[in-house]
mmCIF file of C-alpha atoms in Angstrom:
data_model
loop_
_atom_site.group_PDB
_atom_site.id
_atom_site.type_symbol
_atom_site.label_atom_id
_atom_site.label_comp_id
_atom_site.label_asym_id
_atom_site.label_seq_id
_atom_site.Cartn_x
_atom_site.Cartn_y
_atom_site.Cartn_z
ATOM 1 C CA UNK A 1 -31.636 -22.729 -50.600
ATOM 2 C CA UNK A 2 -28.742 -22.795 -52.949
ATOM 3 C CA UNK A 3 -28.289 -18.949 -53.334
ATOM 4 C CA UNK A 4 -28.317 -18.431 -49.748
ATOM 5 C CA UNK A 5 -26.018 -21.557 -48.136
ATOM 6 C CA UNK A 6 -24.084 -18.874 -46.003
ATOM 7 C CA UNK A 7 -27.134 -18.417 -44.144
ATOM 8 C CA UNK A 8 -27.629 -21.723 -43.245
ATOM 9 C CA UNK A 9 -24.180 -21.949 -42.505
ATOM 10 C CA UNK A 10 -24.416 -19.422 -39.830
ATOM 11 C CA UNK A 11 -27.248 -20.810 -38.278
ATOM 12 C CA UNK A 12 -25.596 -23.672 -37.698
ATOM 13 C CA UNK A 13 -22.552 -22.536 -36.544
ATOM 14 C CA UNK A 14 -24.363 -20.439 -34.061
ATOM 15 C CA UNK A 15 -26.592 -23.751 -32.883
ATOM 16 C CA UNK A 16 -23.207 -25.311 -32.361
ATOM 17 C CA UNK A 17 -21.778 -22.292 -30.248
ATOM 18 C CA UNK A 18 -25.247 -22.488 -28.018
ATOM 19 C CA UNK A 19 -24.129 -25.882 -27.330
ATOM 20 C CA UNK A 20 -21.257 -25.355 -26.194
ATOM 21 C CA UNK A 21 -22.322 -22.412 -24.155
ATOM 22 C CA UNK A 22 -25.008 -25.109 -22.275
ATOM 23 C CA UNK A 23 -21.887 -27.794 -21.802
ATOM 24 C CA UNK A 24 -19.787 -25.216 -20.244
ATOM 25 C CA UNK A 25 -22.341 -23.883 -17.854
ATOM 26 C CA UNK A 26 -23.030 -27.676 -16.943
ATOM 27 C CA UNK A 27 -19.509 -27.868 -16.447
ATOM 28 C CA UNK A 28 -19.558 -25.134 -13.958
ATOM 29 C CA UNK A 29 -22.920 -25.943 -12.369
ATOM 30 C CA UNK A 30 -23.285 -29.389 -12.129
ATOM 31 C CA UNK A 31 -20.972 -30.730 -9.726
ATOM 32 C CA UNK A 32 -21.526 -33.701 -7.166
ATOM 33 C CA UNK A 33 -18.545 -35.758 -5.529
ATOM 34 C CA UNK A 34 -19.688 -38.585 -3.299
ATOM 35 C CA UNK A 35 -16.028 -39.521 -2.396
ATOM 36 C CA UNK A 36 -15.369 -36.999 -0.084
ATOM 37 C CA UNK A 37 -14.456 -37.507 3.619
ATOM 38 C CA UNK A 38 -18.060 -36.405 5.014
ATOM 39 C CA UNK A 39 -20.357 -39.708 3.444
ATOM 40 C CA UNK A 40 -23.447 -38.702 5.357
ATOM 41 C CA UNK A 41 -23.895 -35.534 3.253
ATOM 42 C CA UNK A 42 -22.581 -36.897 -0.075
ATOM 43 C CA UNK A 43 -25.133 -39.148 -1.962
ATOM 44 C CA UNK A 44 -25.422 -40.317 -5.176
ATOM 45 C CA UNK A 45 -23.325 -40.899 -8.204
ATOM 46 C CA UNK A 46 -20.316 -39.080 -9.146
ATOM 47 C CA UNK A 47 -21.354 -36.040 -11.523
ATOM 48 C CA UNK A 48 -17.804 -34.001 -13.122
ATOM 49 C CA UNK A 49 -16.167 -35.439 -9.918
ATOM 50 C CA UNK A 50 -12.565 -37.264 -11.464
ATOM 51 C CA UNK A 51 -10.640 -37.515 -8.284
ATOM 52 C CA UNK A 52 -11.200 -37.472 -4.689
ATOM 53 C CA UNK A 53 -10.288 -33.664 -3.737
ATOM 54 C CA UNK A 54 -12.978 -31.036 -4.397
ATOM 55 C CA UNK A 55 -10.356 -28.515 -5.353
ATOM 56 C CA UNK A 56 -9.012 -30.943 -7.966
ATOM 57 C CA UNK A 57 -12.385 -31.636 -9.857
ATOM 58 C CA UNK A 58 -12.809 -27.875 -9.713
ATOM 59 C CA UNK A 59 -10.157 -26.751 -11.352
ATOM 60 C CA UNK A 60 -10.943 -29.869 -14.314
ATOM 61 C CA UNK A 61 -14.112 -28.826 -13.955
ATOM 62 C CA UNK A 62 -13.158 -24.639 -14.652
ATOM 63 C CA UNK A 63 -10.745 -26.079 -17.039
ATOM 64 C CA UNK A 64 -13.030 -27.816 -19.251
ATOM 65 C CA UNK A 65 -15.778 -25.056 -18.956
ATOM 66 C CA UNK A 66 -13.265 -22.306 -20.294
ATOM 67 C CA UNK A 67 -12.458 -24.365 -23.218
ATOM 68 C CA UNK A 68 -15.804 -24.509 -24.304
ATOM 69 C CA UNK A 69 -16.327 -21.407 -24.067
ATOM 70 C CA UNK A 70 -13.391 -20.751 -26.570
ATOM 71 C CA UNK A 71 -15.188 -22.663 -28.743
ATOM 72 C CA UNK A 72 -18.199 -21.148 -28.098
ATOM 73 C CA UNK A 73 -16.485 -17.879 -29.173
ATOM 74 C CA UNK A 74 -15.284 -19.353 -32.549
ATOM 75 C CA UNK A 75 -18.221 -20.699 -33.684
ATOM 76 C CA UNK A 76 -19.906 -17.219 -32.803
ATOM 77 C CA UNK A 77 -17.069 -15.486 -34.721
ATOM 78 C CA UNK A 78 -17.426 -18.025 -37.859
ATOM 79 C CA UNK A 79 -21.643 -17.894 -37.416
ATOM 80 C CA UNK A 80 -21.290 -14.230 -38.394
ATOM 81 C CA UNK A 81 -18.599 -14.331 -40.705
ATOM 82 C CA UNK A 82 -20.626 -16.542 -42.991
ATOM 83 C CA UNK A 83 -23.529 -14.146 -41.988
ATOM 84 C CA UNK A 84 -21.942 -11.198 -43.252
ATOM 85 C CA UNK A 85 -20.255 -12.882 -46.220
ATOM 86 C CA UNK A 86 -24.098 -13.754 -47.227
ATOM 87 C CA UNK A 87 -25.152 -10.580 -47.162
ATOM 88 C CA UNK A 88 -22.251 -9.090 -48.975
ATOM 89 C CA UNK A 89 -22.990 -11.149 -51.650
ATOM 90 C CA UNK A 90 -26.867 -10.274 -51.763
ATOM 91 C CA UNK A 91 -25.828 -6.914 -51.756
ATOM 92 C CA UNK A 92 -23.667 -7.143 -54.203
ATOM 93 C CA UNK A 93 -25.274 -10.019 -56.585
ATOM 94 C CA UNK A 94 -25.946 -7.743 -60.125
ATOM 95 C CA UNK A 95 -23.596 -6.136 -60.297
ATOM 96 C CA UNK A 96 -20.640 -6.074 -62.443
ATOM 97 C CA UNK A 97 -17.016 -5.199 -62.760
ATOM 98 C CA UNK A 98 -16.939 -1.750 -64.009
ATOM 99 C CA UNK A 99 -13.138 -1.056 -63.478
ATOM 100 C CA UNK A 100 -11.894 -2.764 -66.363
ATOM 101 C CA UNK A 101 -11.862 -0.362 -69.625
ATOM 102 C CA UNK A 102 -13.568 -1.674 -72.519
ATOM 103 C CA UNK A 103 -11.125 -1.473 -75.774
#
């Protein structure tokens, strides 16, 4: 595993960037505010609620998802950076500086 560590590099970076894919769609998706004015349709506990107003936990809520998607994006972007730096260097692995005149 030693010759090819970029590989496993990517791979991990792109595990990392699925992650934060799934926490930004829970971000998005999950959403449940038992605080609000109506208590008869509101149950249960508090999930990516921080304040009492809907419109306020939303915007958190939008706020936090959009930054992990960034993230998300970087990790992508470094995944297959390493990928392609692997491959470079597979391509590329006998052969030898030829631009250099011998004296």
């Amino acid at each position: 595993m030693g010759e090819k560590r970029l590989y496993a590099w990517s791979i991990l970076s792109g595990l990392v960037s699925v992650g934060f894919i799934i926490a930004g769609f829970y971000k998005i998706l999950a959403y449940n505010n038992p605080y609000e004015d109506d208590i008869l349709t509101s149950s249960g506990d508090a999930v990516n609620a921080y304040v009492g107003a809907d419109a306020y936990n939303l915007i958190i809520n939008g706020t936090y998802a959009t930054a992990f998607f960034v993230l998300a994006a970087g990790f992508l972007i470094v995944a297959g950076l390493f990928f392609l730096a692997q491959t470079h260097l597979d391509i590329h692995a006998g052969e030898t500086d030829t631009s250099v005149e011998k004296q």
